[in-house]
PDB file of C-alpha atoms in Angstrom:
ATOM      1  CA  MET A 466     -21.537   0.978 -39.004  1.00 81.00           C
ATOM      2  CA  ILE A 467     -23.664   3.838 -40.122  1.00 94.00           C
ATOM      3  CA  ASP A 468     -27.044   4.543 -40.445  1.00 96.00           C
ATOM      4  CA  GLU A 469     -29.124   5.961 -43.356  1.00 97.00           C
ATOM      5  CA  LEU A 470     -28.624  10.127 -42.022  1.00 98.00           C
ATOM      6  CA  ASP A 471     -25.106   8.831 -42.558  1.00 98.00           C
ATOM      7  CA  ARG A 472     -25.454   7.681 -45.782  1.00 98.00           C
ATOM      8  CA  ARG A 473     -27.298  10.769 -47.344  1.00 98.00           C
ATOM      9  CA  VAL A 474     -24.639  13.571 -46.024  1.00 98.00           C
ATOM     10  CA  ILE A 475     -21.969  11.289 -47.309  1.00 98.00           C
ATOM     11  CA  ALA A 476     -25.016  11.614 -50.870  1.00 98.00           C
ATOM     12  CA  ALA A 477     -24.857  15.173 -50.478  1.00 98.00           C
ATOM     13  CA  LEU A 478     -21.392  15.995 -50.237  1.00 97.00           C
ATOM     14  CA  GLN A 479     -20.224  13.193 -53.261  1.00 96.00           C
ATOM     15  CA  LEU A 480     -22.712  16.080 -55.567  1.00 96.00           C
ATOM     16  CA  ASN A 481     -20.585  18.905 -53.888  1.00 96.00           C
ATOM     17  CA  GLY A 482     -17.998  18.437 -51.394  1.00 96.00           C
ATOM     18  CA  ARG A 483     -17.575  22.241 -49.278  1.00 96.00           C
ATOM     19  CA  ALA A 484     -21.461  22.615 -50.378  1.00 96.00           C
ATOM     20  CA  SER A 485     -22.471  23.946 -47.408  1.00 96.00           C
ATOM     21  CA  TRP A 486     -24.252  22.873 -44.483  1.00 97.00           C
ATOM     22  CA  ASN A 487     -26.919  25.101 -44.870  1.00 97.00           C
ATOM     23  CA  SER A 488     -27.465  23.642 -48.371  1.00 97.00           C
ATOM     24  CA  VAL A 489     -27.000  19.870 -46.871  1.00 97.00           C
ATOM     25  CA  SER A 490     -29.700  20.253 -44.489  1.00 97.00           C
ATOM     26  CA  ARG A 491     -31.889  20.381 -46.761  1.00 96.00           C
ATOM     27  CA  TRP A 492     -31.595  16.935 -48.479  1.00 97.00           C
ATOM     28  CA  VAL A 493     -30.563  14.999 -45.698  1.00 97.00           C
ATOM     29  CA  GLY A 494     -33.875  15.638 -43.036  1.00 95.00           C
ATOM     30  CA  ALA A 495     -31.775  17.428 -40.777  1.00 97.00           C
ATOM     31  CA  SER A 496     -30.411  20.375 -38.971  1.00 97.00           C
ATOM     32  CA  GLU A 497     -27.021  21.957 -39.971  1.00 97.00           C
ATOM     33  CA  THR A 498     -25.590  21.740 -36.725  1.00 97.00           C
ATOM     34  CA  THR A 499     -26.464  17.926 -36.943  1.00 98.00           C
ATOM     35  CA  ALA A 500     -25.675  17.245 -40.655  1.00 98.00           C
ATOM     36  CA  GLN A 501     -22.056  18.726 -39.504  1.00 97.00           C
ATOM     37  CA  ARG A 502     -21.582  16.695 -36.667  1.00 98.00           C
ATOM     38  CA  ARG A 503     -22.621  14.005 -38.367  1.00 98.00           C
ATOM     39  CA  TYR A 504     -19.274  14.523 -41.063  1.00 98.00           C
ATOM     40  CA  GLN A 505     -16.869  15.368 -38.197  1.00 97.00           C
ATOM     41  CA  ALA A 506     -17.813  12.073 -36.411  1.00 97.00           C
ATOM     42  CA  LEU A 507     -17.794   9.496 -39.750  1.00 97.00           C
ATOM     43  CA  ARG A 508     -14.099  12.047 -40.528  1.00 96.00           C
ATOM     44  CA  GLU A 509     -12.867  10.751 -37.567  1.00 95.00           C
ATOM     45  CA  ARG A 510     -13.461   7.621 -38.020  1.00 95.00           C
ATOM     46  CA  ARG A 511     -11.695   7.764 -41.496  1.00 94.00           C
ATOM     47  CA  LEU A 512     -14.773   6.634 -43.153  1.00 96.00           C
ATOM     48  CA  VAL A 513     -15.013   9.458 -45.071  1.00 96.00           C
ATOM     49  CA  HIS A 514     -12.627  12.417 -46.557  1.00 96.00           C
ATOM     50  CA  VAL A 515     -13.584  15.040 -48.485  1.00 97.00           C
ATOM     51  CA  VAL A 516     -10.674  16.131 -50.599  1.00 97.00           C
ATOM     52  CA  GLY A 517      -9.571  18.694 -53.642  1.00 97.00           C
ATOM     53  CA  ALA A 518      -8.135  17.161 -56.361  1.00 95.00           C
ATOM     54  CA  VAL A 519      -6.240  19.148 -59.459  1.00 95.00           C
ATOM     55  CA  GLU A 520      -6.909  18.582 -63.135  1.00 93.00           C
ATOM     56  CA  LEU A 521      -3.255  17.212 -64.480  1.00 93.00           C
ATOM     57  CA  ASP A 522      -4.300  17.815 -67.645  1.00 91.00           C
ATOM     58  CA  ARG A 523      -5.763  20.735 -67.841  1.00 91.00           C
ATOM     59  CA  THR A 524      -2.988  22.829 -65.666  1.00 94.00           C
ATOM     60  CA  GLY A 525      -0.175  20.390 -66.754  1.00 91.00           C
ATOM     61  CA  SER A 526       1.099  19.019 -63.474  1.00 90.00           C
ATOM     62  CA  GLY A 527       1.343  14.991 -64.607  1.00 93.00           C
ATOM     63  CA  SER A 528      -0.022  12.333 -66.675  1.00 93.00           C
ATOM     64  CA  SER A 529      -1.980   8.997 -65.109  1.00 95.00           C
ATOM     65  CA  MET A 530      -0.473   5.376 -65.820  1.00 96.00           C
ATOM     66  CA  LEU A 531      -2.990   2.746 -64.930  1.00 97.00           C
ATOM     67  CA  VAL A 532      -0.554  -0.646 -64.037  1.00 97.00           C
ATOM     68  CA  ARG A 533      -1.788  -4.195 -63.129  1.00 97.00           C
ATOM     69  CA  VAL A 534       0.297  -5.894 -61.463  1.00 98.00           C
ATOM     70  CA  HIS A 535       1.626  -8.822 -60.791  1.00 98.00           C
ATOM     71  CA  ALA A 536       2.466 -10.111 -57.262  1.00 98.00           C
ATOM     72  CA  LYS A 537       4.810 -13.321 -56.148  1.00 98.00           C
ATOM     73  CA  PRO A 538       2.444 -15.500 -54.476  1.00 97.00           C
ATOM     74  CA  GLY A 539       1.986 -14.756 -50.675  1.00 96.00           C
ATOM     75  CA  LYS A 540       3.276 -11.274 -51.388  1.00 97.00           C
ATOM     76  CA  GLY A 541       0.061  -8.613 -52.963  1.00 97.00           C
ATOM     77  CA  LEU A 542      -0.376  -6.943 -49.156  1.00 97.00           C
ATOM     78  CA  GLU A 543       3.016  -6.424 -48.760  1.00 98.00           C
ATOM     79  CA  LEU A 544       4.131  -4.890 -52.154  1.00 98.00           C
ATOM     80  CA  ALA A 545       0.941  -3.102 -51.529  1.00 98.00           C
ATOM     81  CA  GLU A 546       2.516  -1.542 -49.008  1.00 97.00           C
ATOM     82  CA  LEU A 547       5.260  -0.683 -50.741  1.00 97.00           C
ATOM     83  CA  LEU A 548       3.789   0.966 -53.582  1.00 97.00           C
ATOM     84  CA  ALA A 549       0.653   3.387 -51.584  1.00 97.00           C
ATOM     85  CA  ALA A 550       3.419   4.483 -50.006  1.00 96.00           C
ATOM     86  CA  CYS A 551       5.265   5.865 -53.296  1.00 95.00           C
ATOM     87  CA  PRO A 552       4.291   9.548 -53.540  1.00 94.00           C
ATOM     88  CA  GLU A 553       3.606   9.064 -57.368  1.00 95.00           C
ATOM     89  CA  THR A 554       0.616   7.019 -56.207  1.00 97.00           C
ATOM     90  CA  ARG A 555      -3.031   8.000 -56.879  1.00 96.00           C
ATOM     91  CA  PHE A 556      -5.093   5.451 -56.249  1.00 97.00           C
ATOM     92  CA  LEU A 557      -4.388   2.341 -55.861  1.00 98.00           C
ATOM     93  CA  ALA A 558      -6.071  -1.400 -54.377  1.00 98.00           C
ATOM     94  CA  VAL A 559      -6.337  -4.865 -54.354  1.00 98.00           C
ATOM     95  CA  VAL A 560      -7.515  -6.855 -56.645  1.00 98.00           C
ATOM     96  CA  THR A 561      -8.592 -10.667 -57.577  1.00 96.00           C
ATOM     97  CA  GLY A 562      -8.967 -11.267 -61.150  1.00 95.00           C
ATOM     98  CA  THR A 563      -6.130 -11.275 -64.430  1.00 95.00           C
ATOM     99  CA  ALA A 564      -4.950  -9.202 -61.562  1.00 97.00           C
ATOM    100  CA  ASP A 565      -3.206  -8.522 -57.703  1.00 98.00           C
ATOM    101  CA  LEU A 566      -2.995  -4.900 -57.384  1.00 98.00           C
ATOM    102  CA  ILE A 567      -4.140  -1.106 -59.707  1.00 98.00           C
ATOM    103  CA  VAL A 568      -2.027   0.585 -59.706  1.00 98.00           C
ATOM    104  CA  ASP A 569      -2.522   4.801 -60.538  1.00 97.00           C
ATOM    105  CA  PHE A 570       0.767   6.634 -60.792  1.00 97.00           C
ATOM    106  CA  VAL A 571       0.861   9.966 -62.020  1.00 96.00           C
ATOM    107  CA  ALA A 572       4.036  11.375 -63.284  1.00 94.00           C
ATOM    108  CA  ARG A 573       5.440  14.793 -64.124  1.00 91.00           C
ATOM    109  CA  ASP A 574       7.281  13.744 -67.543  1.00 91.00           C
ATOM    110  CA  ASN A 575       8.505  11.161 -69.480  1.00 92.00           C
ATOM    111  CA  GLU A 576      12.075  10.757 -67.676  1.00 94.00           C
ATOM    112  CA  GLU A 577      10.299  10.700 -63.855  1.00 93.00           C
ATOM    113  CA  LEU A 578       7.658   7.779 -64.933  1.00 92.00           C
ATOM    114  CA  MET A 579      10.769   5.940 -66.817  1.00 93.00           C
ATOM    115  CA  ARG A 580      12.844   6.305 -63.242  1.00 93.00           C
ATOM    116  CA  LEU A 581       9.227   4.785 -61.666  1.00 91.00           C
ATOM    117  CA  LEU A 582       8.746   1.682 -63.760  1.00 91.00           C
ATOM    118  CA  PHE A 583      12.336   0.754 -65.138  1.00 92.00           C
ATOM    119  CA  THR A 584      14.910   1.601 -61.992  1.00 92.00           C
ATOM    120  CA  ASP A 585      13.104   3.267 -58.623  1.00 93.00           C
ATOM    121  CA  LEU A 586       9.539   1.096 -58.925  1.00 94.00           C
ATOM    122  CA  PRO A 587       9.419  -0.323 -55.197  1.00 94.00           C
ATOM    123  CA  GLY A 588       8.747  -3.788 -54.383  1.00 96.00           C
ATOM    124  CA  ALA A 589      10.387  -4.670 -57.713  1.00 96.00           C
ATOM    125  CA  HIS A 590      11.796  -8.052 -56.545  1.00 96.00           C
ATOM    126  CA  LEU A 591       7.863  -8.675 -55.388  1.00 98.00           C
ATOM    127  CA  ILE A 592       6.842  -8.547 -58.972  1.00 97.00           C
ATOM    128  CA  THR A 593       6.425 -10.756 -61.043  1.00 97.00           C
ATOM    129  CA  GLY A 594       5.086  -8.983 -64.197  1.00 96.00           C
ATOM    130  CA  THR A 595       3.105  -5.738 -64.814  1.00 96.00           C
ATOM    131  CA  GLU A 596       1.005  -3.680 -68.300  1.00 96.00           C
ATOM    132  CA  CYS A 597       0.417  -0.052 -68.334  1.00 94.00           C
ATOM    133  CA  VAL A 598      -2.040   2.103 -69.812  1.00 94.00           C
ATOM    134  CA  ALA A 599      -2.057   5.270 -70.625  1.00 95.00           C
ATOM    135  CA  VAL A 600      -4.880   7.704 -69.633  1.00 95.00           C
ATOM    136  CA  ILE A 601      -5.389   9.944 -72.498  1.00 95.00           C
ATOM    137  CA  ARG A 602      -9.023  10.970 -71.841  1.00 95.00           C
ATOM    138  CA  SER A 603     -11.300  10.999 -69.512  1.00 95.00           C
ATOM    139  CA  PHE A 604     -15.270   9.921 -69.861  1.00 97.00           C
ATOM    140  CA  THR A 605     -16.502  10.869 -67.179  1.00 96.00           C
ATOM    141  CA  SER A 606     -15.317  11.108 -63.322  1.00 94.00           C
ATOM    142  CA  ALA A 607     -15.459   9.647 -59.327  1.00 92.00           C
ATOM    143  CA  ALA A 608     -16.403  13.983 -58.711  1.00 90.00           C
ATOM    144  CA  MET A 609     -19.723  12.877 -61.579  1.00 92.00           C
ATOM    145  CA  TRP A 610     -20.239  10.390 -59.762  1.00 95.00           C
ATOM    146  CA  ASP A 611     -24.326  10.248 -58.326  1.00 95.00           C
ATOM    147  CA  THR A 612     -24.800   7.471 -55.795  1.00 96.00           C
ATOM    148  CA  GLY A 613     -28.399   7.698 -56.610  1.00 96.00           C
ATOM    149  CA  LEU A 614     -29.319   8.083 -52.246  1.00 97.00           C
ATOM    150  CA  LEU A 615     -30.315  11.368 -52.943  1.00 97.00           C
ATOM    151  CA  PRO A 616     -33.457  12.597 -55.361  1.00 96.00           C
ATOM    152  CA  ALA A 617     -32.413  14.225 -59.059  1.00 95.00           C
ATOM    153  CA  GLU A 618     -33.997  17.836 -57.667  1.00 96.00           C
ATOM    154  CA  ALA A 619     -30.908  17.285 -54.807  1.00 96.00           C
ATOM    155  CA  VAL A 620     -27.974  17.203 -57.572  1.00 94.00           C
ATOM    156  CA  ALA A 621     -28.897  20.369 -59.647  1.00 93.00           C
ATOM    157  CA  ASP A 622     -29.191  21.672 -56.606  1.00 95.00           C
ATOM    158  CA  LEU A 623     -26.035  20.788 -54.960  1.00 95.00           C
ATOM    159  CA  ARG A 624     -23.398  19.955 -58.249  1.00 93.00           C
ATOM    160  CA  PRO A 625     -21.366  23.141 -59.079  1.00 86.00           C
ATOM    161  CA  ALA A 626     -22.599  24.377 -62.553  1.00 82.00           C
ATOM    162  CA  THR A 627     -18.465  24.047 -63.658  1.00 80.00           C
ATOM    163  CA  LEU A 628     -18.766  20.141 -62.907  1.00 82.00           C
ATOM    164  CA  ALA A 629     -19.768  18.970 -66.008  1.00 83.00           C
ATOM    165  CA  PRO A 630     -19.341  15.550 -67.981  1.00 86.00           C
ATOM    166  CA  PRO A 631     -15.410  15.238 -69.098  1.00 89.00           C
ATOM    167  CA  CYS A 632     -16.534  13.915 -72.316  1.00 86.00           C
ATOM    168  CA  ASP A 633     -18.523  17.359 -73.271  1.00 86.00           C
ATOM    169  CA  ARG A 634     -15.643  19.619 -72.628  1.00 86.00           C
ATOM    170  CA  ASP A 635     -14.334  21.217 -76.137  1.00 85.00           C
ATOM    171  CA  ASP A 636     -10.833  22.316 -74.298  1.00 85.00           C
ATOM    172  CA  TRP A 637      -8.761  19.098 -75.094  1.00 86.00           C
ATOM    173  CA  ASP A 638      -6.729  20.689 -78.088  1.00 87.00           C
ATOM    174  CA  ARG A 639      -5.900  23.657 -75.733  1.00 89.00           C
ATOM    175  CA  ALA A 640      -2.679  24.023 -74.124  1.00 92.00           C
ATOM    176  CA  PRO A 641      -2.458  22.969 -70.560  1.00 92.00           C
ATOM    177  CA  GLN A 642      -2.498  26.125 -68.133  1.00 93.00           C
ATOM    178  CA  ALA A 643      -0.099  26.497 -65.536  1.00 94.00           C
ATOM    179  CA  LEU A 644      -1.423  27.129 -61.505  1.00 96.00           C
ATOM    180  CA  SER A 645       0.264  30.136 -60.235  1.00 96.00           C
ATOM    181  CA  ALA A 646       2.473  30.027 -57.000  1.00 97.00           C
ATOM    182  CA  LEU A 647      -0.535  30.555 -54.788  1.00 97.00           C
ATOM    183  CA  GLU A 648      -3.411  28.409 -57.156  1.00 97.00           C
ATOM    184  CA  GLN A 649      -0.536  25.875 -56.207  1.00 97.00           C
ATOM    185  CA  ALA A 650      -0.617  26.699 -52.825  1.00 97.00           C
ATOM    186  CA  VAL A 651      -4.413  26.900 -52.384  1.00 98.00           C
ATOM    187  CA  ALA A 652      -4.798  23.724 -53.731  1.00 97.00           C
ATOM    188  CA  ASP A 653      -1.926  21.717 -52.076  1.00 96.00           C
ATOM    189  CA  GLY A 654      -4.068  22.683 -48.590  1.00 96.00           C
ATOM    190  CA  LEU A 655      -7.865  21.449 -49.972  1.00 97.00           C
ATOM    191  CA  ALA A 656      -5.783  18.485 -51.101  1.00 95.00           C
ATOM    192  CA  GLN A 657      -5.642  17.003 -47.734  1.00 91.00           C
ATOM    193  CA  ASP A 658      -8.784  18.842 -46.171  1.00 96.00           C
ATOM    194  CA  GLY A 659     -10.990  19.640 -49.016  1.00 97.00           C
ATOM    195  CA  ARG A 660     -13.673  21.614 -46.950  1.00 97.00           C
ATOM    196  CA  LEU A 661     -11.362  23.734 -44.669  1.00 97.00           C
ATOM    197  CA  PRO A 662     -12.249  27.207 -44.480  1.00 97.00           C
ATOM    198  CA  VAL A 663     -10.686  30.016 -46.228  1.00 97.00           C
ATOM    199  CA  SER A 664     -10.784  31.227 -43.214  1.00 97.00           C
ATOM    200  CA  ALA A 665      -7.845  28.437 -42.005  1.00 97.00           C
ATOM    201  CA  LEU A 666      -6.222  27.940 -45.213  1.00 97.00           C
ATOM    202  CA  ALA A 667      -5.984  32.279 -45.250  1.00 98.00           C
ATOM    203  CA  ARG A 668      -3.242  32.173 -42.141  1.00 97.00           C
ATOM    204  CA  ARG A 669      -1.977  28.713 -43.190  1.00 96.00           C
ATOM    205  CA  LEU A 670      -0.917  30.464 -46.212  1.00 97.00           C
ATOM    206  CA  ASP A 671      -0.019  33.449 -44.230  1.00 97.00           C
ATOM    207  CA  ARG A 672      -2.024  35.354 -47.124  1.00 97.00           C
ATOM    208  CA  SER A 673      -5.365  37.275 -47.046  1.00 97.00           C
ATOM    209  CA  GLU A 674      -8.588  35.807 -47.057  1.00 97.00           C
ATOM    210  CA  SER A 675      -9.798  38.254 -50.163  1.00 97.00           C
ATOM    211  CA  SER A 676      -6.430  36.649 -52.169  1.00 97.00           C
ATOM    212  CA  VAL A 677      -7.094  33.243 -51.197  1.00 98.00           C
ATOM    213  CA  SER A 678     -10.777  33.671 -51.846  1.00 97.00           C
ATOM    214  CA  ARG A 679      -9.949  34.454 -55.435  1.00 97.00           C
ATOM    215  CA  ALA A 680      -7.333  31.620 -56.135  1.00 98.00           C
ATOM    216  CA  LEU A 681     -10.034  29.340 -55.225  1.00 97.00           C
ATOM    217  CA  GLU A 682     -12.374  30.786 -57.125  1.00 96.00           C
ATOM    218  CA  ARG A 683     -10.550  30.833 -60.092  1.00 96.00           C
ATOM    219  CA  LEU A 684      -9.788  26.504 -59.475  1.00 96.00           C
ATOM    220  CA  VAL A 685     -13.279  26.325 -59.953  1.00 94.00           C
ATOM    221  CA  ALA A 686     -14.619  28.191 -62.055  1.00 92.00           C
ATOM    222  CA  ARG A 687     -11.552  27.150 -64.781  1.00 91.00           C
ATOM    223  CA  GLY A 688     -12.672  23.541 -63.968  1.00 90.00           C
ATOM    224  CA  VAL A 689      -9.228  23.245 -62.494  1.00 93.00           C
ATOM    225  CA  LEU A 690      -9.757  22.175 -58.998  1.00 95.00           C
ATOM    226  CA  HIS A 691     -12.771  19.285 -58.376  1.00 94.00           C
ATOM    227  CA  PHE A 692     -14.076  18.341 -54.369  1.00 95.00           C
ATOM    228  CA  ARG A 693     -13.961  14.593 -54.359  1.00 94.00           C
ATOM    229  CA  THR A 694     -15.947  12.586 -51.459  1.00 96.00           C
ATOM    230  CA  LEU A 695     -14.151   8.896 -51.104  1.00 97.00           C
ATOM    231  CA  VAL A 696     -15.003   6.821 -48.601  1.00 96.00           C
ATOM    232  CA  GLU A 697     -15.929   2.610 -49.129  1.00 95.00           C
ATOM    233  CA  PRO A 698     -18.365   2.356 -51.743  1.00 96.00           C
ATOM    234  CA  ALA A 699     -20.004  -0.828 -49.454  1.00 96.00           C
ATOM    235  CA  LEU A 700     -21.493   1.607 -46.363  1.00 96.00           C
ATOM    236  CA  LEU A 701     -23.168   2.797 -49.354  1.00 96.00           C
ATOM    237  CA  GLY A 702     -24.579  -0.010 -50.405  1.00 96.00           C
ATOM    238  CA  TYR A 703     -22.415  -1.500 -53.072  1.00 97.00           C
ATOM    239  CA  GLN A 704     -21.043  -4.532 -52.271  1.00 97.00           C
ATOM    240  CA  ALA A 705     -19.529  -5.116 -55.569  1.00 98.00           C
ATOM    241  CA  GLU A 706     -16.616  -2.608 -56.872  1.00 98.00           C
ATOM    242  CA  PHE A 707     -14.721  -3.332 -59.862  1.00 98.00           C
ATOM    243  CA  MET A 708     -12.944  -2.551 -63.023  1.00 98.00           C
ATOM    244  CA  VAL A 709     -13.655  -2.964 -66.679  1.00 98.00           C
ATOM    245  CA  TRP A 710     -10.858  -3.712 -69.211  1.00 98.00           C
ATOM    246  CA  LEU A 711     -11.937  -3.258 -71.941  1.00 98.00           C
ATOM    247  CA  SER A 712     -10.536  -3.891 -75.781  1.00 98.00           C
ATOM    248  CA  ILE A 713     -12.686  -1.113 -78.471  1.00 98.00           C
ATOM    249  CA  GLU A 714     -12.055  -0.575 -82.467  1.00 98.00           C
ATOM    250  CA  PRO A 715     -10.571   2.229 -82.455  1.00 97.00           C
ATOM    251  CA  ASP A 716     -13.749   4.602 -84.802  1.00 97.00           C
ATOM    252  CA  GLN A 717     -16.058   3.231 -81.820  1.00 98.00           C
ATOM    253  CA  LEU A 718     -14.617   4.518 -78.982  1.00 98.00           C
ATOM    254  CA  ASP A 719     -16.072   7.653 -78.567  1.00 97.00           C
ATOM    255  CA  ALA A 720     -19.325   6.099 -78.902  1.00 98.00           C
ATOM    256  CA  ALA A 721     -18.696   3.440 -76.460  1.00 98.00           C
ATOM    257  CA  GLY A 722     -16.826   5.536 -73.782  1.00 98.00           C
ATOM    258  CA  ARG A 723     -20.035   7.683 -73.759  1.00 97.00           C
ATOM    259  CA  GLN A 724     -22.740   4.896 -73.248  1.00 98.00           C
ATOM    260  CA  LEU A 725     -20.679   3.167 -71.351  1.00 98.00           C
ATOM    261  CA  ALA A 726     -20.633   6.696 -69.258  1.00 97.00           C
ATOM    262  CA  ARG A 727     -24.059   7.406 -68.914  1.00 96.00           C
ATOM    263  CA  HIS A 728     -24.511   3.907 -66.411  1.00 97.00           C
ATOM    264  CA  PRO A 729     -25.709   4.466 -62.695  1.00 96.00           C
ATOM    265  CA  GLY A 730     -22.432   2.409 -61.784  1.00 97.00           C
ATOM    266  CA  THR A 731     -19.379   4.134 -63.697  1.00 98.00           C
ATOM    267  CA  LYS A 732     -17.634   6.232 -61.282  1.00 97.00           C
ATOM    268  CA  PHE A 733     -14.576   6.805 -63.859  1.00 97.00           C
ATOM    269  CA  LEU A 734     -14.206   6.159 -67.061  1.00 98.00           C
ATOM    270  CA  ALA A 735     -11.018   6.706 -69.740  1.00 97.00           C
ATOM    271  CA  ALA A 736      -9.274   6.463 -73.076  1.00 97.00           C
ATOM    272  CA  ALA A 737      -6.023   5.007 -72.779  1.00 97.00           C
ATOM    273  CA  THR A 738      -3.087   3.437 -74.829  1.00 95.00           C
ATOM    274  CA  GLY A 739      -2.437  -0.348 -74.932  1.00 91.00           C
ATOM    275  CA  ARG A 740      -4.538  -3.603 -75.159  1.00 93.00           C
ATOM    276  CA  PHE A 741      -7.334  -2.261 -73.424  1.00 97.00           C
ATOM    277  CA  ASN A 742      -7.998   1.244 -74.446  1.00 97.00           C
ATOM    278  CA  LEU A 743     -11.448   2.330 -72.224  1.00 98.00           C
ATOM    279  CA  VAL A 744     -10.848   1.755 -68.607  1.00 98.00           C
ATOM    280  CA  GLY A 745     -13.316   1.829 -65.716  1.00 98.00           C
ATOM    281  CA  HIS A 746     -14.043   1.588 -62.061  1.00 98.00           C
ATOM    282  CA  MET A 747     -17.599   0.803 -61.437  1.00 98.00           C
ATOM    283  CA  VAL A 748     -19.517  -0.005 -58.396  1.00 98.00           C
ATOM    284  CA  LEU A 749     -22.967  -2.590 -58.473  1.00 98.00           C
ATOM    285  CA  PRO A 750     -25.648  -3.482 -55.611  1.00 97.00           C
ATOM    286  CA  ARG A 751     -24.434  -6.906 -55.753  1.00 97.00           C
ATOM    287  CA  ARG A 752     -21.063  -8.846 -57.212  1.00 96.00           C
ATOM    288  CA  THR A 753     -24.375 -11.622 -57.939  1.00 97.00           C
ATOM    289  CA  ASP A 754     -25.002  -8.232 -60.239  1.00 98.00           C
ATOM    290  CA  LEU A 755     -21.742  -8.541 -62.539  1.00 97.00           C
ATOM    291  CA  PHE A 756     -23.546 -11.452 -64.257  1.00 97.00           C
ATOM    292  CA  ARG A 757     -25.935  -9.043 -65.561  1.00 97.00           C
ATOM    293  CA  TYR A 758     -23.815  -6.489 -66.446  1.00 98.00           C
ATOM    294  CA  THR A 759     -21.171  -8.054 -68.104  1.00 96.00           C
ATOM    295  CA  GLY A 760     -24.191  -8.832 -71.045  1.00 96.00           C
ATOM    296  CA  GLU A 761     -26.307  -6.400 -71.104  1.00 97.00           C
ATOM    297  CA  VAL A 762     -23.417  -3.100 -70.284  1.00 98.00           C
ATOM    298  CA  ILE A 763     -20.545  -4.077 -71.628  1.00 98.00           C
ATOM    299  CA  GLY A 764     -22.031  -7.231 -74.404  1.00 97.00           C
ATOM    300  CA  ALA A 765     -23.858  -4.117 -75.974  1.00 98.00           C
ATOM    301  CA  LEU A 766     -21.027  -1.277 -76.225  1.00 98.00           C
ATOM    302  CA  PRO A 767     -19.877  -0.737 -79.912  1.00 98.00           C
ATOM    303  CA  GLY A 768     -17.025  -2.418 -81.536  1.00 98.00           C
ATOM    304  CA  LEU A 769     -16.536  -4.195 -78.032  1.00 98.00           C
ATOM    305  CA  ASN A 770     -13.365  -6.842 -79.192  1.00 98.00           C
ATOM    306  CA  ALA A 771     -11.902  -8.048 -75.182  1.00 97.00           C
ATOM    307  CA  SER A 772     -13.026  -7.440 -71.750  1.00 97.00           C
ATOM    308  CA  ASP A 773     -11.814  -8.281 -68.276  1.00 97.00           C
ATOM    309  CA  VAL A 774     -13.024  -7.753 -64.827  1.00 98.00           C
ATOM    310  CA  THR A 775     -11.194  -7.107 -61.491  1.00 98.00           C
ATOM    311  CA  VAL A 776     -13.241  -7.148 -58.980  1.00 98.00           C
ATOM    312  CA  HIS A 777     -11.629  -5.251 -55.553  1.00 97.00           C
ATOM    313  CA  LEU A 778     -10.752  -6.671 -52.492  1.00 97.00           C
ATOM    314  CA  ALA A 779      -9.549  -3.530 -50.603  1.00 96.00           C
ATOM    315  CA  THR A 780      -8.855  -0.205 -51.847  1.00 96.00           C
ATOM    316  CA  LEU A 781      -5.132   1.738 -49.719  1.00 97.00           C
ATOM    317  CA  LYS A 782      -5.370   4.534 -51.447  1.00 97.00           C
ATOM    318  CA  GLY A 783      -7.789   6.956 -53.508  1.00 95.00           C
ATOM    319  CA  ALA A 784      -6.772  10.753 -54.153  1.00 94.00           C
ATOM    320  CA  TRP A 785      -3.176  10.760 -52.795  1.00 94.00           C
ATOM    321  CA  THR A 786      -5.182   9.805 -49.562  1.00 95.00           C
ATOM    322  CA  ARG A 787      -4.953   6.473 -47.051  1.00 94.00           C
ATOM    323  CA  LEU A 788      -8.182   5.382 -47.096  1.00 92.00           C
ATOM    324  CA  ASP A 789      -8.118   1.896 -45.249  1.00 77.00           C
ATOM    325  CA  GLN A 790      -8.520   2.772 -41.235  1.00 56.00           C
ATOM    326  CA  GLY A 791      -5.649   1.304 -40.227  1.00 47.00           C
ATOM    327  CA  ALA A 792      -2.796   4.192 -41.684  1.00 46.00           C
TER     328      ALA A 792
END
């Protein structure tokens, strides 16, 4: 479906979704015009989405709850569509293993979460069981993931200096800082198209370019807004996409999280509550690589008590964006 140049363009944008085409062209082996044209073609085919994503804990804009869902036999895809349409659904994957669907709900407060999970859960008549884990701290995020398709020099050049691993943050105990009205409007506009030019965004918001530009700079400088490049991992050569659900001794959780976050296949990793207190979203080149991974990577984690793996069959939604081409 795509060629090596397409993959290099995607890899560059994964490092920095708002990188200039001049910067991208230096590392993909093509002119600015060609790199931009390739991206536009991928975007029109709905193979790639660049979106702006706000850090929930830094802004107090909500909290994440990962839910493992069991569907009635033969009703998994119908249920997935209902849940994907829910505005509180940030991420949804159809999986195989000890769950049928994995859903990431984001709720503003406990009242909204109770309403969603206990009274207004879409497709409740199709669900036979759920298990919820609350995300309480991130070790690494999808914005930090490196596809490995470009050299280390490209990573150093393209990745924003303000983007650091969440596990190295020193502000976890600080009170969140709510966004201003303009900052929220800028973030909302870039959530739909992370590469939208400031000039176009300013026109859409009926504000001056300078004020919009300053608001964007503040969001990025504070580490509040990151730019993610959403793409099916298989297009980049990763045929195995899965989530790991780990039970770690509490006094070893930080060490285990930092160790697993360093693995090149880790796209997202967070500490959580519940039976599984370390949850990750991973990729590997081949499904057969899972055999060695479970023994050599998962098995080597300090304090490991139990583990589970759910293998992705399809991802319908990520960063509040429908990813399947039929949407």
